[in-house]
PDB file of C-alpha atoms in Angstrom:
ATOM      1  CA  UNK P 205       0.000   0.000   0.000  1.00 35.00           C
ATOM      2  CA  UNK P 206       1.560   3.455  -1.061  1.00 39.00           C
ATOM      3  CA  UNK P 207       1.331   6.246   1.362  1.00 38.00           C
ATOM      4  CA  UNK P 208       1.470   9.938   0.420  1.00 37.00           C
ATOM      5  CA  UNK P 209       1.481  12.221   3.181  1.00 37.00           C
ATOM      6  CA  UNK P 210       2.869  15.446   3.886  1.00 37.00           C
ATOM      7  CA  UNK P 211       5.458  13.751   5.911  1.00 40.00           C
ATOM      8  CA  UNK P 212       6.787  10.481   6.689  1.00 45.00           C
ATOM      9  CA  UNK P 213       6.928   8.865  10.154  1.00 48.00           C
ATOM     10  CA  UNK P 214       8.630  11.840  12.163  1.00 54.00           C
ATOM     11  CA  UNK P 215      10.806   9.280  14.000  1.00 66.00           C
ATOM     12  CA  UNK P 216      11.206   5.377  14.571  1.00 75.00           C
ATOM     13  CA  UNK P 217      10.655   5.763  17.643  1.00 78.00           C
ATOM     14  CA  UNK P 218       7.212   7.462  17.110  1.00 82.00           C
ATOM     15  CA  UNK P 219       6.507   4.334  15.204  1.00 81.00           C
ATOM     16  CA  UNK P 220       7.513   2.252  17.645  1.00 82.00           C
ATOM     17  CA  UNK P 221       5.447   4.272  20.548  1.00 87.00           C
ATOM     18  CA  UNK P 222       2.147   3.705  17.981  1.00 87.00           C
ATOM     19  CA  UNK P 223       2.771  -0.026  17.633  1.00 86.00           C
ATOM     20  CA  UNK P 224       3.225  -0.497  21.324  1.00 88.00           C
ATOM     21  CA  UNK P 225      -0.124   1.375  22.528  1.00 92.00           C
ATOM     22  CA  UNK P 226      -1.784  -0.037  19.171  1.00 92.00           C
ATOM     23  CA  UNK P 227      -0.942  -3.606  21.399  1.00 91.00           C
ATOM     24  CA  UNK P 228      -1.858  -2.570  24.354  1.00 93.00           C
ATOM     25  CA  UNK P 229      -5.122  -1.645  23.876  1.00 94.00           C
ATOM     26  CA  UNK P 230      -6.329  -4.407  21.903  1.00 93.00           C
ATOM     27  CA  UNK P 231      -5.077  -6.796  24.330  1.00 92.00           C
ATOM     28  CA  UNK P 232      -7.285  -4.783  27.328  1.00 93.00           C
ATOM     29  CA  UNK P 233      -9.936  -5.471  24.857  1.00 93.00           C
ATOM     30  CA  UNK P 234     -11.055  -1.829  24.376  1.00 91.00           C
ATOM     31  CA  UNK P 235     -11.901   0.022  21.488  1.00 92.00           C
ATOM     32  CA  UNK P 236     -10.712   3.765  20.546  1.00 92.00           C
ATOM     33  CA  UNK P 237     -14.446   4.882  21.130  1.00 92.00           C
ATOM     34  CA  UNK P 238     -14.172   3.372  24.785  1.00 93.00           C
ATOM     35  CA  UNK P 239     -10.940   4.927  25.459  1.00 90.00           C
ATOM     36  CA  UNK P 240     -11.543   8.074  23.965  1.00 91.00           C
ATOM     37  CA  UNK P 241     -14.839   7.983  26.624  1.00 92.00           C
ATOM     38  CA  UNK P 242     -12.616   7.214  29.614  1.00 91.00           C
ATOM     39  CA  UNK P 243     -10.354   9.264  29.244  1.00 91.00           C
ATOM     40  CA  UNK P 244     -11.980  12.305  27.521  1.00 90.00           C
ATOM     41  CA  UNK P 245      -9.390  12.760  25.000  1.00 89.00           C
ATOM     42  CA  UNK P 246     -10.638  13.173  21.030  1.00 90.00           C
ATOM     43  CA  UNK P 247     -10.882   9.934  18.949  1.00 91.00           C
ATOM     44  CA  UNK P 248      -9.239  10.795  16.208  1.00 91.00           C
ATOM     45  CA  UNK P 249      -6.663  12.305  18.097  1.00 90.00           C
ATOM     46  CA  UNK P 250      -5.999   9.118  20.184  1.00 91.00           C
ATOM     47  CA  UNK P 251      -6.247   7.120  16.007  1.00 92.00           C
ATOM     48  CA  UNK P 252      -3.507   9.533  14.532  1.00 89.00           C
ATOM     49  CA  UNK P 253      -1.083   8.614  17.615  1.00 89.00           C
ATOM     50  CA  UNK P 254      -1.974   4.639  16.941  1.00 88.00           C
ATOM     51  CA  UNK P 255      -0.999   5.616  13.311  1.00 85.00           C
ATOM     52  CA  UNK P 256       2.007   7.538  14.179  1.00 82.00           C
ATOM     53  CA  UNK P 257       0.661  10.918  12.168  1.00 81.00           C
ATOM     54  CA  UNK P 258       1.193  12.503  15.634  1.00 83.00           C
ATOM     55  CA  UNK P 259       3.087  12.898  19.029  1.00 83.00           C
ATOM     56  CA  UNK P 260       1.983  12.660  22.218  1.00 87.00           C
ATOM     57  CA  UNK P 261       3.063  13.803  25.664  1.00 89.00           C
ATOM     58  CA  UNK P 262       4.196  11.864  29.196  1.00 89.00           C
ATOM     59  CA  UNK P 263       0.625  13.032  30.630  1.00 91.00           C
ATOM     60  CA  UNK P 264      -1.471  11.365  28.055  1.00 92.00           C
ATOM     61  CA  UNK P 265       0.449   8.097  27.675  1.00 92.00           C
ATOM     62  CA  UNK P 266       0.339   7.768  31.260  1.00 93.00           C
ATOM     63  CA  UNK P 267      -3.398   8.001  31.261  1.00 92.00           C
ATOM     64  CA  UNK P 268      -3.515   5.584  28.360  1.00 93.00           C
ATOM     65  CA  UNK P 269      -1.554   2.567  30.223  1.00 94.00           C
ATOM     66  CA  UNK P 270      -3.493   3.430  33.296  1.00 94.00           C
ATOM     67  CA  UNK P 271      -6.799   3.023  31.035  1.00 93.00           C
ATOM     68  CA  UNK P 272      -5.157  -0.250  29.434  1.00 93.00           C
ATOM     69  CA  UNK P 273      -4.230  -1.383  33.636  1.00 93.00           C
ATOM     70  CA  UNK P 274      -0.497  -1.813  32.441  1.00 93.00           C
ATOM     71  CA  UNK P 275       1.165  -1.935  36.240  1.00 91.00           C
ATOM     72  CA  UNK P 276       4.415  -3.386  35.084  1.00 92.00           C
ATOM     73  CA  UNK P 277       6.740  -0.716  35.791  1.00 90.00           C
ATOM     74  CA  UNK P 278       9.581  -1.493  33.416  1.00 90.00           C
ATOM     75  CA  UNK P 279       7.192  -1.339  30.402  1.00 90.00           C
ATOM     76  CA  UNK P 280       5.684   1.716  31.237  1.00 92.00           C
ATOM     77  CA  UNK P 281       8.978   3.166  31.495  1.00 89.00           C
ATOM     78  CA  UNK P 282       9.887   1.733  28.313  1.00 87.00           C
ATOM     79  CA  UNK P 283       7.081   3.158  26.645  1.00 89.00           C
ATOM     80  CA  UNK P 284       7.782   6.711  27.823  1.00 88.00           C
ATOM     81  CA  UNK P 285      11.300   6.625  27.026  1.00 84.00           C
ATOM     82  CA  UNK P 286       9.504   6.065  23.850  1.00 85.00           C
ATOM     83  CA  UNK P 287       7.761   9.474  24.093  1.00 86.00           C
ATOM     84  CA  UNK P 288      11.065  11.331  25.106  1.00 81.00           C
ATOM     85  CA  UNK P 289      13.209  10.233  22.408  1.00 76.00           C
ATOM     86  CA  UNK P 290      10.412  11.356  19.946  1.00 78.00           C
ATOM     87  CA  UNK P 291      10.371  14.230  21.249  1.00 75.00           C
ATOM     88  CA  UNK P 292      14.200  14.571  21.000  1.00 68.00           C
ATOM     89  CA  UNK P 293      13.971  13.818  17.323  1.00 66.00           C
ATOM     90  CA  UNK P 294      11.775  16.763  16.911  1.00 65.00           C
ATOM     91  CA  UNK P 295      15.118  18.728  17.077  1.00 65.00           C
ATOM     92  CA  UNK P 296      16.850  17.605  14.385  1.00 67.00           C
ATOM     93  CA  UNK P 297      20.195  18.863  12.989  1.00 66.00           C
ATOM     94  CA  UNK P 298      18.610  19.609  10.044  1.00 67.00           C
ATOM     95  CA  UNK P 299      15.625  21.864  11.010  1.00 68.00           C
ATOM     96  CA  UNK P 300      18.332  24.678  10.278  1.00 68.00           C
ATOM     97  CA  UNK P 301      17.553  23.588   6.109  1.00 68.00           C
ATOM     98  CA  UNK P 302      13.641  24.139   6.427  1.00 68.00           C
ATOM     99  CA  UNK P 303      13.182  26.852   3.788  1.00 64.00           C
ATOM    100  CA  UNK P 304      14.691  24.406   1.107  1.00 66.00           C
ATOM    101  CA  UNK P 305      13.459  21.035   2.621  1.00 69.00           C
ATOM    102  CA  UNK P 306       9.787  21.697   3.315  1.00 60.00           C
ATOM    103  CA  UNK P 307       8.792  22.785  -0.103  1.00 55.00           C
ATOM    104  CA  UNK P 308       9.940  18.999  -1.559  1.00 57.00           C
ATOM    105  CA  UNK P 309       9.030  17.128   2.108  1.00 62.00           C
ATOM    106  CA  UNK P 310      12.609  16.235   2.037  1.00 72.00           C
ATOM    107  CA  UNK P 311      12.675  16.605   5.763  1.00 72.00           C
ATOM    108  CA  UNK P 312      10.229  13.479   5.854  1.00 74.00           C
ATOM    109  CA  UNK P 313      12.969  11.211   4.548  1.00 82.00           C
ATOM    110  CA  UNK P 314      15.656  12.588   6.305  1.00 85.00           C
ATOM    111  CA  UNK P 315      13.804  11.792   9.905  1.00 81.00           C
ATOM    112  CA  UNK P 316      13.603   8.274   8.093  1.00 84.00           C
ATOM    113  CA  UNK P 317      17.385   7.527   7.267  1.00 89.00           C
ATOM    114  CA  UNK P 318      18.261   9.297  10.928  1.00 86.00           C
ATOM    115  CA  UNK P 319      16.651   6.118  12.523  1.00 84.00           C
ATOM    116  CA  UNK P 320      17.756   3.534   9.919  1.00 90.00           C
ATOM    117  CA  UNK P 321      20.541   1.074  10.833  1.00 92.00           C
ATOM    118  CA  UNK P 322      21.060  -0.035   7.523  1.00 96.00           C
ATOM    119  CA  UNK P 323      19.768   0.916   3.800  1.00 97.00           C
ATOM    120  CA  UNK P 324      19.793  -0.278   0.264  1.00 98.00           C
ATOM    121  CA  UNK P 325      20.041   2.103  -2.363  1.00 98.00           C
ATOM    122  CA  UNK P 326      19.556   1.763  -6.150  1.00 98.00           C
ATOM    123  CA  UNK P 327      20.630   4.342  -8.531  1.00 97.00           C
ATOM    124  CA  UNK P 328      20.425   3.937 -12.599  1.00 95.00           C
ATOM    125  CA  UNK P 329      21.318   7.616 -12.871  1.00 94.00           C
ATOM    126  CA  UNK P 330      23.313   8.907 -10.179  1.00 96.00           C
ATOM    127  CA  UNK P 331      25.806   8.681  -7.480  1.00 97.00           C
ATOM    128  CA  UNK P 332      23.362   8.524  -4.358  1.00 96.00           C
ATOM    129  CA  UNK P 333      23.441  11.052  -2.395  1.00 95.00           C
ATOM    130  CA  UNK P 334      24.868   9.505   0.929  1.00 97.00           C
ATOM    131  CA  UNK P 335      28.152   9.207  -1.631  1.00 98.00           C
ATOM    132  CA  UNK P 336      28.385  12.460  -3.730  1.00 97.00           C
ATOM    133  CA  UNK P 337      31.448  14.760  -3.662  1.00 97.00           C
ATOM    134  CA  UNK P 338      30.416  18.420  -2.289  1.00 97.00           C
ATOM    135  CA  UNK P 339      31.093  19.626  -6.253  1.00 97.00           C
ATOM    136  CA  UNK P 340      29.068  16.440  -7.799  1.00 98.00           C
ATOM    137  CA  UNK P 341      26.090  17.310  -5.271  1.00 97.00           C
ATOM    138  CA  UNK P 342      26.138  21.149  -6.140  1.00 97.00           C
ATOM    139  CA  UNK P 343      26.170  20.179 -10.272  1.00 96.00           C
ATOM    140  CA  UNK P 344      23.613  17.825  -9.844  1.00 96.00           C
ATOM    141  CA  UNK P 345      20.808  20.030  -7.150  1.00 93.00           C
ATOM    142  CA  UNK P 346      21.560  23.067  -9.452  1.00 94.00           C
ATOM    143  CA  UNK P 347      20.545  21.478 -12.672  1.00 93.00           C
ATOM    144  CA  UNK P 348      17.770  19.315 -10.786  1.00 90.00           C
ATOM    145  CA  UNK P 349      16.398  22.474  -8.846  1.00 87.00           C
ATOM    146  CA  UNK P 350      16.438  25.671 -11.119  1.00 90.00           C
ATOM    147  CA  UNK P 351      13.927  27.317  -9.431  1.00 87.00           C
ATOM    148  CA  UNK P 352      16.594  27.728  -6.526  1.00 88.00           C
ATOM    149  CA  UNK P 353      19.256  30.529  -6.646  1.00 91.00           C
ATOM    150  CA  UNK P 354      22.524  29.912  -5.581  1.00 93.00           C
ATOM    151  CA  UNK P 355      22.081  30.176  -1.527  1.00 92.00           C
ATOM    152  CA  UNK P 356      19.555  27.979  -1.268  1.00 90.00           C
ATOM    153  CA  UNK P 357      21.560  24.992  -3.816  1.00 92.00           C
ATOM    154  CA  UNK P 358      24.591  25.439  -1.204  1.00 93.00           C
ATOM    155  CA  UNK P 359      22.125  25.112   1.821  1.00 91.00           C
ATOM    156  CA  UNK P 360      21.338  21.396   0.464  1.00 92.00           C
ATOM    157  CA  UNK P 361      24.558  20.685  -0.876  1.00 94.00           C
ATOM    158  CA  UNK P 362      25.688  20.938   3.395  1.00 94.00           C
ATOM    159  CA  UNK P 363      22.376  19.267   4.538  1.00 92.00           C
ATOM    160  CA  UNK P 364      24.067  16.426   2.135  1.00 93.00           C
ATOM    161  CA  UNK P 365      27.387  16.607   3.285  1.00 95.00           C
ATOM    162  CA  UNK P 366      25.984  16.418   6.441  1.00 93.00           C
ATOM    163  CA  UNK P 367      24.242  13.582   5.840  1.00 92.00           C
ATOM    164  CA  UNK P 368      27.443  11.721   5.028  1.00 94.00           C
ATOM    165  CA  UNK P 369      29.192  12.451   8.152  1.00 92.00           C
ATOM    166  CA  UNK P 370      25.694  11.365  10.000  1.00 89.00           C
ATOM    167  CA  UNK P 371      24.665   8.142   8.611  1.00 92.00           C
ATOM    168  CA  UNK P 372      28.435   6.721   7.336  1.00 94.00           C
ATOM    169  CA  UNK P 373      31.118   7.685  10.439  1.00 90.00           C
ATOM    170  CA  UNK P 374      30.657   8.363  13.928  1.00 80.00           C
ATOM    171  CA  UNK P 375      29.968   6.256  16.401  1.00 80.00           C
ATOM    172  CA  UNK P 376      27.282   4.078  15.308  1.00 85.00           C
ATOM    173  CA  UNK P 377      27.250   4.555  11.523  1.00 93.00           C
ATOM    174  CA  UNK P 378      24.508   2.714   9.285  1.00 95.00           C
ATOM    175  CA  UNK P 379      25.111  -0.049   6.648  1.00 97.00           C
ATOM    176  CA  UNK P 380      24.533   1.087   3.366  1.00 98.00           C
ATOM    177  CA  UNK P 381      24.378  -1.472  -0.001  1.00 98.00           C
ATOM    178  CA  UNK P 382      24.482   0.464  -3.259  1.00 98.00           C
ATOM    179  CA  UNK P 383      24.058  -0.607  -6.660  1.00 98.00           C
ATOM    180  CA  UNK P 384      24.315   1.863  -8.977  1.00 97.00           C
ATOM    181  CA  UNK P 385      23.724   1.432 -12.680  1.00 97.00           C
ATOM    182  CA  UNK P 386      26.911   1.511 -15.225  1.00 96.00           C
ATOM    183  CA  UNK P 387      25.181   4.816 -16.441  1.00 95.00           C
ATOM    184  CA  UNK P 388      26.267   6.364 -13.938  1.00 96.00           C
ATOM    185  CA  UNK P 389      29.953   6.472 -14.542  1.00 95.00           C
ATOM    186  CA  UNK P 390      29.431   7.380 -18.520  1.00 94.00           C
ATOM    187  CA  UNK P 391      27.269  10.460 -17.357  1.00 93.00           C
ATOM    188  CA  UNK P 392      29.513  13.394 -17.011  1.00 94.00           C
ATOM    189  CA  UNK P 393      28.322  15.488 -13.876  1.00 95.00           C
ATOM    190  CA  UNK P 394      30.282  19.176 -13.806  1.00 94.00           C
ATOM    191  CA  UNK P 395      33.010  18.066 -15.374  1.00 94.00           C
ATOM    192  CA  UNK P 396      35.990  15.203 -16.162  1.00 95.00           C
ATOM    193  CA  UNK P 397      37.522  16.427 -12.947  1.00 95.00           C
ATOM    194  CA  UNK P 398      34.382  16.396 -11.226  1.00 96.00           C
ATOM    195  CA  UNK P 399      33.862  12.707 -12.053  1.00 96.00           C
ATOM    196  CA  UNK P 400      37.770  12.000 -11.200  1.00 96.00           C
ATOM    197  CA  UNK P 401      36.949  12.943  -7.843  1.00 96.00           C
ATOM    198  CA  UNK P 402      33.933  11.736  -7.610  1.00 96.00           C
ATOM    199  CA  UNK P 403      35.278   8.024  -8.576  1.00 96.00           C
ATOM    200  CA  UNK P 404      38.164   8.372  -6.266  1.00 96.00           C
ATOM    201  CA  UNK P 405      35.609   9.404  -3.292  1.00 96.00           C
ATOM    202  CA  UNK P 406      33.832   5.963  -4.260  1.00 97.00           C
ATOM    203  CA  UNK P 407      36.668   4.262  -3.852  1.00 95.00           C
ATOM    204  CA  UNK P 408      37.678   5.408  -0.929  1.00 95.00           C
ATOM    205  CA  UNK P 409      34.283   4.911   1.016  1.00 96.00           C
ATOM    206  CA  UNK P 410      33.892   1.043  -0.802  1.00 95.00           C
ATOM    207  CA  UNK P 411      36.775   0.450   1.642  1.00 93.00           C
ATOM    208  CA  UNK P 412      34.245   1.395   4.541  1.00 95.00           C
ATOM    209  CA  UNK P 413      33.196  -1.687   6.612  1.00 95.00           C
ATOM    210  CA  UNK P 414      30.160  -0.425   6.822  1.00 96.00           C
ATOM    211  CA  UNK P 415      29.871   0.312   2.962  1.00 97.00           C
ATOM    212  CA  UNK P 416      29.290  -1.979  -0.039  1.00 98.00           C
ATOM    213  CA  UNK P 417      29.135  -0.234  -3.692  1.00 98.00           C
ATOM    214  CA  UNK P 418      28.179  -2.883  -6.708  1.00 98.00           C
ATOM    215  CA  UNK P 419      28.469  -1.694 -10.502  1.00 97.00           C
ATOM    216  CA  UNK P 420      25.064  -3.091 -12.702  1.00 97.00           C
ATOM    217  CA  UNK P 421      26.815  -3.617 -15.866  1.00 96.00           C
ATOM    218  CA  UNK P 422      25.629  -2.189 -19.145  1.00 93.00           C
ATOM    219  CA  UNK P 423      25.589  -6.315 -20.542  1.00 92.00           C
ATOM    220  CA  UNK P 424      22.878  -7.646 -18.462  1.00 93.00           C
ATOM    221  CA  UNK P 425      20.667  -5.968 -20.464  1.00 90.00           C
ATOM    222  CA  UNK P 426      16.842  -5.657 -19.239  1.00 93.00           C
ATOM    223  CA  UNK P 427      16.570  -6.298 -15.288  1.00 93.00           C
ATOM    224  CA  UNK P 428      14.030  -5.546 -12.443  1.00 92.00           C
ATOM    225  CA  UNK P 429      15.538  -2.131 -11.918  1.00 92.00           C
ATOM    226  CA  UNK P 430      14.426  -0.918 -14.883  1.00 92.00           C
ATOM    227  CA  UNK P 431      11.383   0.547 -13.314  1.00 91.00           C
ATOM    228  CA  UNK P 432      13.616   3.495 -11.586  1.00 93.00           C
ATOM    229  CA  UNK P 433      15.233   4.203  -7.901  1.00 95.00           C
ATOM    230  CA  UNK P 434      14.412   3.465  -4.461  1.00 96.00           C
ATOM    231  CA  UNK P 435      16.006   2.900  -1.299  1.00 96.00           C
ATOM    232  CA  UNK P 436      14.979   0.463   1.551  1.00 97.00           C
ATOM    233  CA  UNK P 437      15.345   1.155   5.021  1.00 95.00           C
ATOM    234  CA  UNK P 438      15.619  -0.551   7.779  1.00 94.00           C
ATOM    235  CA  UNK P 439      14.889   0.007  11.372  1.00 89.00           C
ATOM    236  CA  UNK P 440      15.649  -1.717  14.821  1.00 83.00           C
ATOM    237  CA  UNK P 441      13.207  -4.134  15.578  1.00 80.00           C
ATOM    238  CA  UNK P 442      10.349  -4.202  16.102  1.00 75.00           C
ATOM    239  CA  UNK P 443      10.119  -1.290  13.446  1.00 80.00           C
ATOM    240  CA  UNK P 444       9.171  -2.733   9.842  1.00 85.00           C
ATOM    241  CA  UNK P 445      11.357  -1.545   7.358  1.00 91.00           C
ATOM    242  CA  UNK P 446      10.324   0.574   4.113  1.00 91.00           C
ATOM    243  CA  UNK P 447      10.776   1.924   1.064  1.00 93.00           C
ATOM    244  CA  UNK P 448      11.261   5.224  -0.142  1.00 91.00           C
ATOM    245  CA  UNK P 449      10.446   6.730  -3.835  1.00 90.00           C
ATOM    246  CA  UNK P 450      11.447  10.283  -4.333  1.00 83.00           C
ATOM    247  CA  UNK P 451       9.572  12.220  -6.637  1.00 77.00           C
ATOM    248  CA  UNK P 452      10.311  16.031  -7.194  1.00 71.00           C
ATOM    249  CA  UNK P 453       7.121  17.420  -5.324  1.00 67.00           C
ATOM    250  CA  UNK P 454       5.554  14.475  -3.455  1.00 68.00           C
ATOM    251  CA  UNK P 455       7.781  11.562  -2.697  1.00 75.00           C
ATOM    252  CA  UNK P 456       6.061   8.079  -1.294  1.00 83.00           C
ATOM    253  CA  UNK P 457       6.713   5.360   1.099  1.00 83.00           C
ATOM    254  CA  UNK P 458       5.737   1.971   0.636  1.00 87.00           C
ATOM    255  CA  UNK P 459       5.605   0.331   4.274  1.00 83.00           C
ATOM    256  CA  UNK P 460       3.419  -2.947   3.268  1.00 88.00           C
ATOM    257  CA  UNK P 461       4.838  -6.536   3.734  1.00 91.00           C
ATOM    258  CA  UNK P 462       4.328  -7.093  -0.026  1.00 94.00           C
ATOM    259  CA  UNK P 463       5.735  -4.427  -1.132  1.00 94.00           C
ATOM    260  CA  UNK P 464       8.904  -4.074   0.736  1.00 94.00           C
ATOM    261  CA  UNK P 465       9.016  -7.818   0.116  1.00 96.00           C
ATOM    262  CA  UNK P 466       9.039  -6.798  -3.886  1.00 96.00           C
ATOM    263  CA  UNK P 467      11.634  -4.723  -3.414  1.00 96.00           C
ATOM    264  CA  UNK P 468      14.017  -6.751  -1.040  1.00 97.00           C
ATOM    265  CA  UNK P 469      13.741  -9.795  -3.830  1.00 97.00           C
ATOM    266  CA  UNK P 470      14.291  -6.671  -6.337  1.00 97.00           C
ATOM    267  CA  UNK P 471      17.433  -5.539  -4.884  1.00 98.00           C
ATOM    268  CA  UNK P 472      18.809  -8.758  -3.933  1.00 97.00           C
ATOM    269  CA  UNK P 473      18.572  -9.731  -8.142  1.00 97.00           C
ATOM    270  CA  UNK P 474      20.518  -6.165  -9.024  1.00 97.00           C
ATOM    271  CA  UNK P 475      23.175  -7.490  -6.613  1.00 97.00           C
ATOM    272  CA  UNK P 476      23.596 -10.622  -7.388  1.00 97.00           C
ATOM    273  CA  UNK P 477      23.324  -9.498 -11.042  1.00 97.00           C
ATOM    274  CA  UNK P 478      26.370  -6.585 -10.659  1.00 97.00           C
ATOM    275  CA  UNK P 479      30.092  -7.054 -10.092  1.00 97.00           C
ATOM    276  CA  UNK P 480      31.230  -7.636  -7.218  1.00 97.00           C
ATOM    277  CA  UNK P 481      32.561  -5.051  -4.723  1.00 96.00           C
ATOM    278  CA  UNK P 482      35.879  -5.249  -5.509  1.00 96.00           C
ATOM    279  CA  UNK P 483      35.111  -5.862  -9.653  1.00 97.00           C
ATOM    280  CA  UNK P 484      33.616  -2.702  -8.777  1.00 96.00           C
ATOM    281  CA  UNK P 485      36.241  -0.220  -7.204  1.00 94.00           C
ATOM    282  CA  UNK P 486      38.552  -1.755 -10.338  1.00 94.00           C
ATOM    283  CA  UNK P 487      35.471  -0.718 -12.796  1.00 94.00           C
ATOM    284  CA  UNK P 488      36.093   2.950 -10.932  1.00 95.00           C
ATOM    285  CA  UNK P 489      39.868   2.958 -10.890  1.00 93.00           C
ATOM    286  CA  UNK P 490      38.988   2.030 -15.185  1.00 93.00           C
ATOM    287  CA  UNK P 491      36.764   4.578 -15.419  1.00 92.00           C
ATOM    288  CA  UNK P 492      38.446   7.561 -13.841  1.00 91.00           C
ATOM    289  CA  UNK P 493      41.446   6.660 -16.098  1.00 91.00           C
ATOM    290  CA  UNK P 494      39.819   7.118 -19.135  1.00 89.00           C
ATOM    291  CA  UNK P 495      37.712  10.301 -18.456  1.00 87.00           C
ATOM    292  CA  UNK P 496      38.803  13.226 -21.015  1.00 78.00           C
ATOM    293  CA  UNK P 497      41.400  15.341 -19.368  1.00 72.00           C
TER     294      UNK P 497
END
C-alpha cells in the first residue's frame, strides 16, 4: 500500500510508541471509542497517535496505560522513554535547512534515514546522495532544482554533506548497499575532474566496513531495476522496514509486507546481477582513467 502524506513517520521511535499502545489496547480489549470515553481525550486524536501521524506527551500516555491497567513498571517506562526520544527527534540537525526542505518534504525522509541502521540504495542515474562529492552534489541540485538561486543549492549541498558524516562515520554509523547502474559512470556530472573525484571518493568509502558499492553492468541488459530508484530502510526491531520513492514534489513510502518484500527480492537480483565489490572499485579505478582530461 503506497502512502502519500505530507510527511513520513517523524521518527522510529514514534513508530515504535504507535505499535506499542496499538498492542496494548487491543489486548485490554477496548476500542478507541471506549478509550476516547474514559479518558476524555478526542478519537481521532488518540487514532492519529496509533498511526504515528502525531506525538503525544508523558501526561497522556500515562493516562492511556493506566486506562489499558499496564502496572508493570519497566514497560511503562519503556514506553515513555519512547515518548522522550520522539520528542528529542523533533530537534533535528537539520531543522536549520527548512526553507529548502519543506517545499519537496525532504525533511520526511531525512527523519527516516536518521533512525535507519542499515539501507539499500539503487541508482540507474546517479551517485546517491549519501556518496556524492560536495562539487558532484552542487552540479547535480543546481541542474535538478532551477527554481533555486545559488544560496539555497549550497544550503542542500551541506544538509548532504551532512548527511554523510551522519549516517556513514561516527559512532554508530549505518550499513549502506548500493548498486548503482553503469550509467552512472558514462554520465559526465560538472566536469571530467568532477567525475575523477567523484570516482576516487567511491573508492575510498567502498573500503568502509560499513559500505558496499556494486556496478550493474551495461551487458545484463533488461533487469528488475528498470522501473527506476528506491532505497529500503531498515529500522531496529520491532520497526518494519520501508521503502522510499522520491519524486520532485511528493515523494512516497511503501511500508506494506508485499511491497517491501518486492523490493528486497528486487534488490537482492541487481546485486547478485552486478560485479562484485571489488570488480567494482577496479570498474572505478577504469573509469576515472579514461575520463577526457
Amino acid at each position: 500500500m503506497a502512502l502519500k502524506r505530507k510527511l513520513a513517520p517523524q521518527s522510529v521511535y514514534r513508530r515504535q510508541l504507535a505499535a506499542r499502545l496499538r498492542e496494548l489496547r487491543e489486548a485490554s480489549g477496548l476500542t478507541l471509542t471506549e478509550v476516547s470515553e474514559q479518558i476524555e481525550v478526542n478519537q481521532g486524536s488518540l487514532s492519529r497517535i496509533e498511526t504515528g501521524e502525531r506525538g503525544t506527551t508523558p501526561v497522556l500516555v500515562r493516562a492511556l496505560l493506566d486506562c489499558y491497567a499496564v502496572t508493570d513498571s519497566e514497560l511503562r517506562d519503556d514506553i515513555l522513554d519512547l515518548v522522550r526520544a520522539d520528542k528529542e527527534q523533533q530537534k533535528p540537525w537539520w531543522r536549520k535547512y527548512s526553507a529548502v526542505l519543506t517545499p519537496t518534504r525532504y525533511d520526511g525522509y531525512l527523519a527516516l534515514e536518521a533512525g535507519a541502521i542499515a539501507l539499500a540504495n539503487y541508482q540507474p542515474l546517479l551517485v546517491p546522495g549519501l556518496l556524492q562529492t560536495e562539487d558532484y552534489a552542487r552540479a547535480v541540485i543546481a541542474q535538478m532544482r532551477p527554481d533555486l538561486g545559488a544560496d539555497q543549492v549550497d544550503a542542500l549541498v551541506k544538509v548532504r554533506m551532512e548527511r554523510q558524516e551522519s549516517r556513514l562515520s561516527g559512532e554508530h554509523p549505518a550499513e549502506l548497499r548500493a548498486v548503482l547502474d553503469e550509467a552512472v559512470l558514462h554520465r559526465v556530472i560538472g566536469s571530467p575532474t568532477v567525475m575523477r573525484q567523484q570516482f576516487a571518493r567511491l573508492v575510498q568509502v567502498g573500503e568502509q566496513p560499513n559500505v558496499t558499492i556494486q556496478i550493474l553492468p551495461f551487458t545484463l541488459g533488461a533487469h528488475p531495476g528498470l522501473y527506476g530508484p528506491f532505497v529500503i530502510l531498515a529500522f531496529p526491531q520491532p520497526t518494519a522496514p520501508l521503502v522510499w520513492l522520491e519524486n520532485p514534489n511528493n515523494s512516497v513510502y511503501l511500508g506494506s509486507q508485499s511491497d517491501i518484500q518486492n523490493y528486497t527480492d528486487t534488490f537482492d537480483q541487481l546485486r547478485a546481477s552486478a560485479f562484485s565489490p571489488a570488480e567494482t572499485l577496479d570498474r572505478l579505478i577504469r573509469s576515472s582513467e579514461e575520463l577526457e582530461p
